[in-house]
Amino acid sequence: MNTIRRRAIGALVLATAGVTALAGCGSDSGSSGSSGTKGANSKTVTLVSHDSFAASKSVLAEFTKETGYTVKVLRGGDAGAAVNQAILTKGHPRGDVFFGVDNTLLSRALDNGLFDPYEAKGLDQVSADVQLDADKHRVTPIDSGDVCVNYDRAYFAAHHLAPPETFADLVKPEYKNMLVTENVATSSPGLAFLLGSAATFGDDGWQGYWKQLKANGVEVVDGWEQAYDDRFSGSSAGKKAKGDRPLVVSYASSPPAEVVGVSPEPAQSPVGVSTGTCFRQIEFAGLLHGAKNTEGGKALIDFLLSKEFQQDMPLQMYVDPVRRDAAEPELFTKYGARIDHPTTLAPEKIAAERDTWVKAWNSIVL
């Protein structure tokens, strides 16, 4: 649960964030052995990422055994902060590979020339629909995850009420004063939920939808932790905090996280997913322009897309692998929700509209 929590807490730092605010975000944390010298002959390859990056020590040790390279991880806050920090150090990167830019911020990274092209090994095992830069290979898809409304199963059972299934359901009177979501300017899942509504209702409809949501009593809080752990009645932490909102914007992977360590294993998670409210996030890795250890960086990108790493990811970062031949753990297949038709938006559309939508959302909802 700690990883999924870290994944969602962070504030989304917009492009206007200053150097001073970002300078303190980075932290050296984690490597799997000895360090080498700097430059092309170094046996250390440095991965720059967000705070949510996690991998098993045994998996990183296997990379070192296979390639001779040791991985050093530099974490730089949440995804938005890490991307902006990489932009500010463009041409003089702090590492060799960046992992964690997702499709909501991809255009910003590509427009700023953060990455050198590299066609990773194993792409033939990855679906074309997540290869958003397939013609230039500046970034490689590594994982995907779905931001969805979660519901408190016990609440809806006790009230003999069916949980909502779609975005449109959330504005119905029977769900009045039930939903809590995150501020789109300060939370990545909050922004994803906004993008999902824009994808569903279009340029001419999403603002009207949010006016209806506000009239139906949607509550907005700053971040995911406050929404899920304090206000949501279905999470273990929410129960302790006496949260009274049975609907929350979270992840399709939240239900498996709720049964970790529970004994005996329940038949189902206490948290369900409204599968018609999901927006898909895809995370990418890229070889940083100006990287000193390009060969090590290429080897690391290959490894991030390897079957071994892909199968380790779900229980480390609560995301889904992108390789078709990577098996998900039983915890995911038994308790997770399969989202067959999530909403999506083209990176170009997000780049063109994101800041305008955030400003409009502020004027409507806050």
Short mmCIF file of C-alpha atoms in Angstrom, two decimals:
data_model
loop_
_atom_site.label_atom_id
_atom_site.label_comp_id
_atom_site.label_asym_id
_atom_site.label_seq_id
_atom_site.Cartn_x
_atom_site.Cartn_y
_atom_site.Cartn_z
CA MET A 1 0.00 0.00 0.00
CA ASN A 2 2.89 2.33 0.59
CA THR A 3 3.81 2.41 -3.07
CA ILE A 4 0.35 3.15 -4.35
CA ARG A 5 0.09 5.80 -1.68
CA ARG A 6 3.35 7.45 -2.72
CA ARG A 7 2.26 7.22 -6.32
CA ALA A 8 -0.78 9.37 -5.80
CA ILE A 9 0.10 11.82 -3.07
CA GLY A 10 2.37 14.16 -4.88
CA ALA A 11 1.40 17.56 -6.09
CA LEU A 12 1.38 18.02 -9.83
CA VAL A 13 3.95 20.73 -10.44
CA LEU A 14 2.97 22.67 -13.51
CA ALA A 15 5.35 24.07 -16.06
CA THR A 16 5.53 27.38 -14.30
CA ALA A 17 7.23 25.88 -11.25
CA GLY A 18 10.54 27.56 -10.50
CA VAL A 19 14.04 26.19 -10.23
CA THR A 20 14.18 26.88 -6.53
CA ALA A 21 11.12 24.76 -5.84
CA LEU A 22 12.56 21.84 -7.76
CA ALA A 23 16.12 21.99 -6.60
CA GLY A 24 15.36 20.26 -3.33
CA CYS A 25 13.27 17.44 -4.82
CA GLY A 26 16.02 15.07 -5.83
CA SER A 27 17.32 12.42 -3.52
CA ASP A 28 19.82 9.66 -4.03
CA SER A 29 18.27 6.44 -2.96
CA GLY A 30 19.11 2.96 -3.81
CA SER A 31 21.70 1.23 -5.84
CA SER A 32 22.51 -2.42 -6.05
CA GLY A 33 26.18 -2.61 -5.41
CA SER A 34 29.41 -0.82 -6.12
CA SER A 35 29.63 2.42 -8.02
CA GLY A 36 31.83 3.00 -11.01
CA THR A 37 33.52 5.98 -12.58
CA LYS A 38 31.56 8.63 -14.39
CA GLY A 39 31.33 8.63 -18.18
CA ALA A 40 31.08 6.13 -20.98
CA ASN A 41 33.24 3.56 -19.19
CA SER A 42 31.25 3.71 -15.97
CA LYS A 43 29.77 0.51 -14.64
CA THR A 44 27.08 2.53 -12.90
CA VAL A 45 23.96 3.50 -14.84
CA THR A 46 21.80 6.17 -13.24
CA LEU A 47 18.01 6.05 -13.40
CA VAL A 48 16.17 9.32 -12.76
CA SER A 49 12.58 8.80 -11.71
CA HIS A 50 9.70 9.86 -9.44
CA ASP A 51 9.31 8.84 -5.84
CA SER A 52 7.15 5.84 -6.72
CA PHE A 53 9.82 3.89 -8.55
CA ALA A 54 10.40 0.56 -6.88
CA ALA A 55 11.93 -2.77 -7.87
CA SER A 56 12.95 -5.90 -6.04
CA LYS A 57 16.59 -5.97 -4.97
CA SER A 58 16.89 -9.41 -6.54
CA VAL A 59 15.70 -8.09 -9.90
CA LEU A 60 18.18 -5.20 -9.88
CA ALA A 61 20.90 -7.64 -8.83
CA GLU A 62 20.03 -9.83 -11.81
CA PHE A 63 20.48 -6.82 -14.12
CA THR A 64 23.95 -6.29 -12.65
CA LYS A 65 24.76 -9.98 -13.10
CA GLU A 66 23.62 -9.96 -16.73
CA THR A 67 25.20 -6.69 -17.84
CA GLY A 68 27.87 -5.70 -15.32
CA TYR A 69 26.07 -2.40 -14.71
CA THR A 70 24.91 -1.32 -11.27
CA VAL A 71 21.72 0.76 -11.10
CA LYS A 72 21.70 3.99 -9.13
CA VAL A 73 18.25 5.53 -8.63
CA LEU A 74 17.66 9.27 -8.25
CA ARG A 75 14.12 10.05 -7.18
CA GLY A 76 12.74 13.53 -7.84
CA GLY A 77 9.34 13.92 -6.21
CA ASP A 78 6.08 13.07 -7.96
CA ALA A 79 5.87 12.50 -11.68
CA GLY A 80 5.19 16.14 -12.58
CA ALA A 81 8.05 17.43 -10.46
CA ALA A 82 10.45 14.82 -11.82
CA VAL A 83 9.60 15.69 -15.44
CA ASN A 84 10.01 19.40 -14.83
CA GLN A 85 13.30 18.83 -13.06
CA ALA A 86 14.54 16.84 -16.07
CA ILE A 87 13.50 19.71 -18.36
CA LEU A 88 15.41 22.22 -16.24
CA THR A 89 18.57 20.11 -16.49
CA LYS A 90 18.14 19.33 -20.20
CA GLY A 91 21.46 18.70 -21.93
CA HIS A 92 23.21 18.21 -18.58
CA PRO A 93 21.10 15.42 -17.12
CA ARG A 94 21.51 14.06 -13.62
CA GLY A 95 21.44 10.52 -14.99
CA ASP A 96 21.29 8.32 -18.05
CA VAL A 97 17.65 7.14 -18.21
CA PHE A 98 14.42 8.81 -17.13
CA PHE A 99 11.49 6.63 -16.10
CA GLY A 100 8.03 7.87 -15.22
CA VAL A 101 6.83 10.39 -17.78
CA ASP A 102 3.24 9.46 -18.54
CA ASN A 103 0.88 10.28 -21.37
CA THR A 104 -0.53 13.33 -19.54
CA LEU A 105 2.94 14.97 -19.60
CA LEU A 106 4.61 13.18 -22.54
CA SER A 107 4.23 16.03 -25.02
CA ARG A 108 5.98 18.41 -22.62
CA ALA A 109 8.98 16.09 -22.38
CA LEU A 110 9.18 15.44 -26.13
CA ASP A 111 8.71 19.10 -27.09
CA ASN A 112 11.65 19.96 -24.84
CA GLY A 113 13.93 17.39 -26.49
CA LEU A 114 14.62 15.41 -23.32
CA PHE A 115 15.38 12.11 -25.02
CA ASP A 116 17.63 10.58 -27.68
CA PRO A 117 16.07 7.87 -29.85
CA TYR A 118 16.60 4.24 -28.92
CA GLU A 119 14.56 1.27 -30.11
CA ALA A 120 14.40 -1.09 -27.16
CA LYS A 121 14.58 -4.85 -27.37
CA GLY A 122 11.27 -6.54 -26.68
CA LEU A 123 8.98 -3.99 -28.31
CA ASP A 124 7.56 -6.76 -30.46
CA GLN A 125 5.87 -8.00 -27.27
CA VAL A 126 4.17 -4.65 -26.63
CA SER A 127 0.80 -3.64 -28.03
CA ALA A 128 0.85 -0.88 -30.60
CA ASP A 129 -1.78 1.13 -28.70
CA VAL A 130 0.70 2.02 -25.93
CA GLN A 131 3.60 2.77 -28.29
CA LEU A 132 2.79 6.47 -28.56
CA ASP A 133 6.18 7.38 -30.06
CA ALA A 134 6.62 4.33 -32.26
CA ASP A 135 7.84 6.27 -35.29
CA LYS A 136 10.75 7.94 -33.47
CA HIS A 137 11.41 5.71 -30.41
CA ARG A 138 12.33 8.61 -28.15
CA VAL A 139 10.46 6.89 -25.33
CA THR A 140 9.61 3.27 -24.54
CA PRO A 141 6.35 2.24 -22.83
CA ILE A 142 6.99 0.42 -19.55
CA ASP A 143 3.69 0.16 -17.68
CA SER A 144 0.07 1.26 -17.64
CA GLY A 145 -2.51 1.95 -14.95
CA ASP A 146 -6.11 3.10 -14.78
CA VAL A 147 -7.47 5.96 -12.68
CA CYS A 148 -11.07 5.04 -11.79
CA VAL A 149 -13.79 5.76 -9.26
CA ASN A 150 -13.63 3.19 -6.44
CA TYR A 151 -16.61 2.31 -4.25
CA ASP A 152 -17.24 1.00 -0.75
CA ARG A 153 -18.90 -2.40 -1.28
CA ALA A 154 -20.28 -2.55 2.28
CA TYR A 155 -21.98 0.83 1.99
CA PHE A 156 -23.84 0.01 -1.21
CA ALA A 157 -24.83 -3.44 0.05
CA ALA A 158 -26.17 -1.97 3.30
CA HIS A 159 -28.21 0.63 1.40
CA HIS A 160 -29.44 -1.82 -1.28
CA LEU A 161 -28.11 0.53 -3.94
CA ALA A 162 -26.17 -0.43 -7.06
CA PRO A 163 -22.81 1.37 -7.31
CA PRO A 164 -22.34 3.79 -10.22
CA GLU A 165 -20.82 2.36 -13.37
CA THR A 166 -20.13 5.36 -15.61
CA PHE A 167 -19.22 9.04 -15.54
CA ALA A 168 -22.85 9.86 -16.31
CA ASP A 169 -24.08 7.84 -13.32
CA LEU A 170 -22.14 10.07 -10.91
CA VAL A 171 -24.47 13.03 -11.44
CA LYS A 172 -27.62 11.04 -10.65
CA PRO A 173 -29.55 12.07 -7.50
CA GLU A 174 -29.06 8.67 -5.82
CA TYR A 175 -25.30 9.38 -5.63
CA LYS A 176 -25.61 12.89 -4.20
CA ASN A 177 -22.88 13.84 -1.70
CA MET A 178 -21.05 10.51 -2.16
CA LEU A 179 -18.03 11.29 -4.36
CA VAL A 180 -14.71 12.73 -3.20
CA THR A 181 -12.05 13.59 -5.76
CA GLU A 182 -8.71 15.38 -5.90
CA ASN A 183 -7.88 18.91 -7.03
CA VAL A 184 -6.79 18.67 -10.68
CA ALA A 185 -4.09 21.31 -10.16
CA THR A 186 -2.43 19.51 -7.26
CA SER A 187 -3.02 15.81 -7.90
CA SER A 188 -2.21 13.50 -10.81
CA PRO A 189 -5.24 11.20 -10.30
CA GLY A 190 -7.40 14.30 -10.04
CA LEU A 191 -6.07 15.51 -13.38
CA ALA A 192 -6.58 12.06 -14.91
CA PHE A 193 -10.22 12.06 -13.78
CA LEU A 194 -10.71 15.47 -15.41
CA LEU A 195 -9.13 14.17 -18.64
CA GLY A 196 -11.42 11.15 -18.50
CA SER A 197 -14.46 13.40 -18.28
CA ALA A 198 -13.16 15.53 -21.17
CA ALA A 199 -12.61 12.42 -23.27
CA THR A 200 -16.14 11.24 -22.46
CA PHE A 201 -18.13 14.45 -22.91
CA GLY A 202 -15.90 16.35 -25.35
CA ASP A 203 -14.85 19.98 -25.59
CA ASP A 204 -18.44 21.20 -25.47
CA GLY A 205 -19.69 18.93 -22.72
CA TRP A 206 -17.16 18.41 -19.96
CA GLN A 207 -17.71 21.80 -18.27
CA GLY A 208 -21.44 21.19 -18.06
CA TYR A 209 -20.73 17.78 -16.60
CA TRP A 210 -18.62 19.26 -13.81
CA LYS A 211 -21.33 21.82 -13.05
CA GLN A 212 -23.68 18.88 -12.55
CA LEU A 213 -21.13 17.07 -10.39
CA LYS A 214 -20.75 20.17 -8.20
CA ALA A 215 -24.53 20.47 -7.89
CA ASN A 216 -24.60 16.80 -6.89
CA GLY A 217 -22.26 17.45 -3.98
CA VAL A 218 -18.82 16.33 -5.21
CA GLU A 219 -16.16 17.04 -2.59
CA VAL A 220 -12.70 18.19 -3.70
CA VAL A 221 -9.58 17.72 -1.57
CA ASP A 222 -5.95 18.51 -2.29
CA GLY A 223 -4.51 15.04 -2.80
CA TRP A 224 -5.07 11.30 -3.06
CA GLU A 225 -4.06 10.49 0.50
CA GLN A 226 -6.62 12.87 1.94
CA ALA A 227 -9.30 11.54 -0.40
CA TYR A 228 -8.57 7.82 -0.01
CA ASP A 229 -7.25 7.58 3.54
CA ASP A 230 -9.37 10.25 5.23
CA ARG A 231 -12.61 10.72 3.31
CA PHE A 232 -13.29 7.35 1.62
CA SER A 233 -15.36 5.04 3.81
CA GLY A 234 -14.22 1.89 1.98
CA SER A 235 -10.47 1.95 2.66
CA SER A 236 -8.99 0.57 5.85
CA ALA A 237 -7.51 3.96 6.67
CA GLY A 238 -10.75 5.71 5.78
CA LYS A 239 -12.69 3.53 8.21
CA LYS A 240 -10.28 4.48 10.98
CA ALA A 241 -10.61 8.16 10.05
CA LYS A 242 -14.42 7.79 9.97
CA GLY A 243 -14.59 8.81 6.32
CA ASP A 244 -18.17 9.13 5.10
CA ARG A 245 -17.76 9.26 1.29
CA PRO A 246 -18.43 5.85 -0.33
CA LEU A 247 -17.03 6.94 -3.73
CA VAL A 248 -13.46 8.11 -4.39
CA VAL A 249 -11.22 8.75 -7.39
CA SER A 250 -8.35 6.26 -7.05
CA TYR A 251 -6.89 3.38 -9.11
CA ALA A 252 -8.10 0.10 -10.55
CA SER A 253 -5.24 -1.45 -8.55
CA SER A 254 -6.52 -0.15 -5.20
CA PRO A 255 -8.68 -3.24 -4.46
CA PRO A 256 -5.70 -5.65 -4.45
CA ALA A 257 -3.78 -3.27 -2.18
CA GLU A 258 -6.65 -3.47 0.35
CA VAL A 259 -6.21 -7.22 0.90
CA VAL A 260 -2.42 -7.29 1.29
CA GLY A 261 -1.66 -8.88 4.66
CA VAL A 262 -5.31 -9.71 5.41
CA SER A 263 -5.72 -13.19 6.90
CA PRO A 264 -7.64 -15.25 6.05
CA GLU A 265 -7.87 -13.99 2.48
CA PRO A 266 -11.33 -12.53 1.81
CA ALA A 267 -13.45 -13.70 -1.10
CA GLN A 268 -13.31 -10.22 -2.57
CA SER A 269 -11.75 -6.86 -1.80
CA PRO A 270 -13.89 -4.47 0.30
CA VAL A 271 -13.33 -1.95 -2.49
CA GLY A 272 -14.86 -2.17 -5.96
CA VAL A 273 -14.15 -0.31 -9.20
CA SER A 274 -16.65 1.57 -11.36
CA THR A 275 -15.15 0.31 -14.61
CA GLY A 276 -16.86 2.87 -16.82
CA THR A 277 -15.07 5.81 -15.15
CA CYS A 278 -11.46 4.96 -15.97
CA PHE A 279 -8.71 6.95 -17.69
CA ARG A 280 -5.59 5.06 -18.75
CA GLN A 281 -2.15 6.34 -17.82
CA ILE A 282 0.89 4.94 -19.66
CA GLU A 283 4.40 5.44 -18.27
CA PHE A 284 7.51 5.64 -20.42
CA ALA A 285 11.29 5.51 -20.10
CA GLY A 286 13.78 7.32 -22.32
CA LEU A 287 17.51 7.75 -22.86
CA LEU A 288 18.31 11.26 -21.59
CA HIS A 289 19.91 13.60 -24.13
CA GLY A 290 23.46 14.27 -22.97
CA ALA A 291 23.67 11.09 -20.89
CA LYS A 292 27.24 10.08 -20.11
CA ASN A 293 26.62 6.34 -20.05
CA THR A 294 24.53 5.78 -23.16
CA GLU A 295 25.39 2.09 -23.52
CA GLY A 296 24.45 1.45 -19.91
CA GLY A 297 21.28 3.48 -20.44
CA LYS A 298 20.28 1.39 -23.45
CA ALA A 299 20.89 -1.79 -21.46
CA LEU A 300 18.72 -0.47 -18.63
CA ILE A 301 15.82 0.43 -20.95
CA ASP A 302 16.01 -3.08 -22.41
CA PHE A 303 15.88 -4.44 -18.87
CA LEU A 304 12.88 -2.29 -17.86
CA LEU A 305 11.05 -3.91 -20.78
CA SER A 306 12.30 -7.41 -20.00
CA LYS A 307 9.85 -10.09 -18.90
CA GLU A 308 11.62 -10.40 -15.55
CA PHE A 309 11.24 -6.72 -14.65
CA GLN A 310 7.74 -6.51 -16.08
CA GLN A 311 6.55 -9.38 -13.88
CA ASP A 312 8.12 -7.78 -10.81
CA MET A 313 6.41 -4.39 -11.33
CA PRO A 314 2.78 -5.05 -10.31
CA LEU A 315 3.50 -5.70 -6.64
CA GLN A 316 6.24 -3.08 -6.50
CA MET A 317 4.46 -0.11 -8.09
CA TYR A 318 0.85 -1.35 -8.43
CA VAL A 319 0.82 -0.91 -12.20
CA ASP A 320 0.26 -3.28 -15.09
CA PRO A 321 3.02 -4.59 -17.35
CA VAL A 322 2.92 -3.68 -21.04
CA ARG A 323 4.47 -6.93 -22.31
CA ARG A 324 1.87 -9.35 -23.56
CA ASP A 325 3.83 -12.34 -22.24
CA ALA A 326 4.30 -10.93 -18.71
CA ALA A 327 2.09 -12.71 -16.17
CA GLU A 328 0.32 -10.68 -13.50
CA PRO A 329 0.44 -11.88 -9.86
CA GLU A 330 -2.55 -13.75 -8.46
CA LEU A 331 -3.32 -10.80 -6.16
CA PHE A 332 -4.09 -8.72 -9.25
CA THR A 333 -6.00 -11.36 -11.18
CA LYS A 334 -8.08 -12.36 -8.11
CA TYR A 335 -8.88 -8.94 -6.64
CA GLY A 336 -8.14 -6.38 -9.34
CA ALA A 337 -10.50 -4.94 -11.92
CA ARG A 338 -9.89 -5.53 -15.62
CA ILE A 339 -10.53 -2.35 -17.59
CA ASP A 340 -11.19 -3.28 -21.21
CA HIS A 341 -12.33 0.10 -22.48
CA PRO A 342 -10.70 2.97 -20.57
CA THR A 343 -10.94 6.52 -21.82
CA THR A 344 -7.81 8.00 -23.38
CA LEU A 345 -6.70 11.22 -25.04
CA ALA A 346 -3.92 11.83 -27.56
CA PRO A 347 -0.82 13.46 -26.01
CA GLU A 348 -1.16 16.30 -28.52
CA LYS A 349 -4.70 17.00 -27.35
CA ILE A 350 -3.62 16.96 -23.72
CA ALA A 351 -0.71 19.29 -24.50
CA ALA A 352 -2.96 21.74 -26.30
CA GLU A 353 -5.77 21.84 -23.74
CA ARG A 354 -4.42 20.77 -20.32
CA ASP A 355 -3.67 24.16 -18.78
CA THR A 356 -6.82 25.73 -20.23
CA TRP A 357 -8.94 22.90 -18.85
CA VAL A 358 -7.35 23.20 -15.41
CA LYS A 359 -8.10 26.95 -15.28
CA ALA A 360 -11.68 26.38 -16.42
CA TRP A 361 -12.14 23.58 -13.87
CA ASN A 362 -10.94 25.92 -11.12
CA SER A 363 -13.54 28.51 -12.05
CA ILE A 364 -16.34 25.94 -12.16
CA VAL A 365 -15.64 23.73 -9.17
CA LEU A 366 -13.68 25.70 -6.57
#
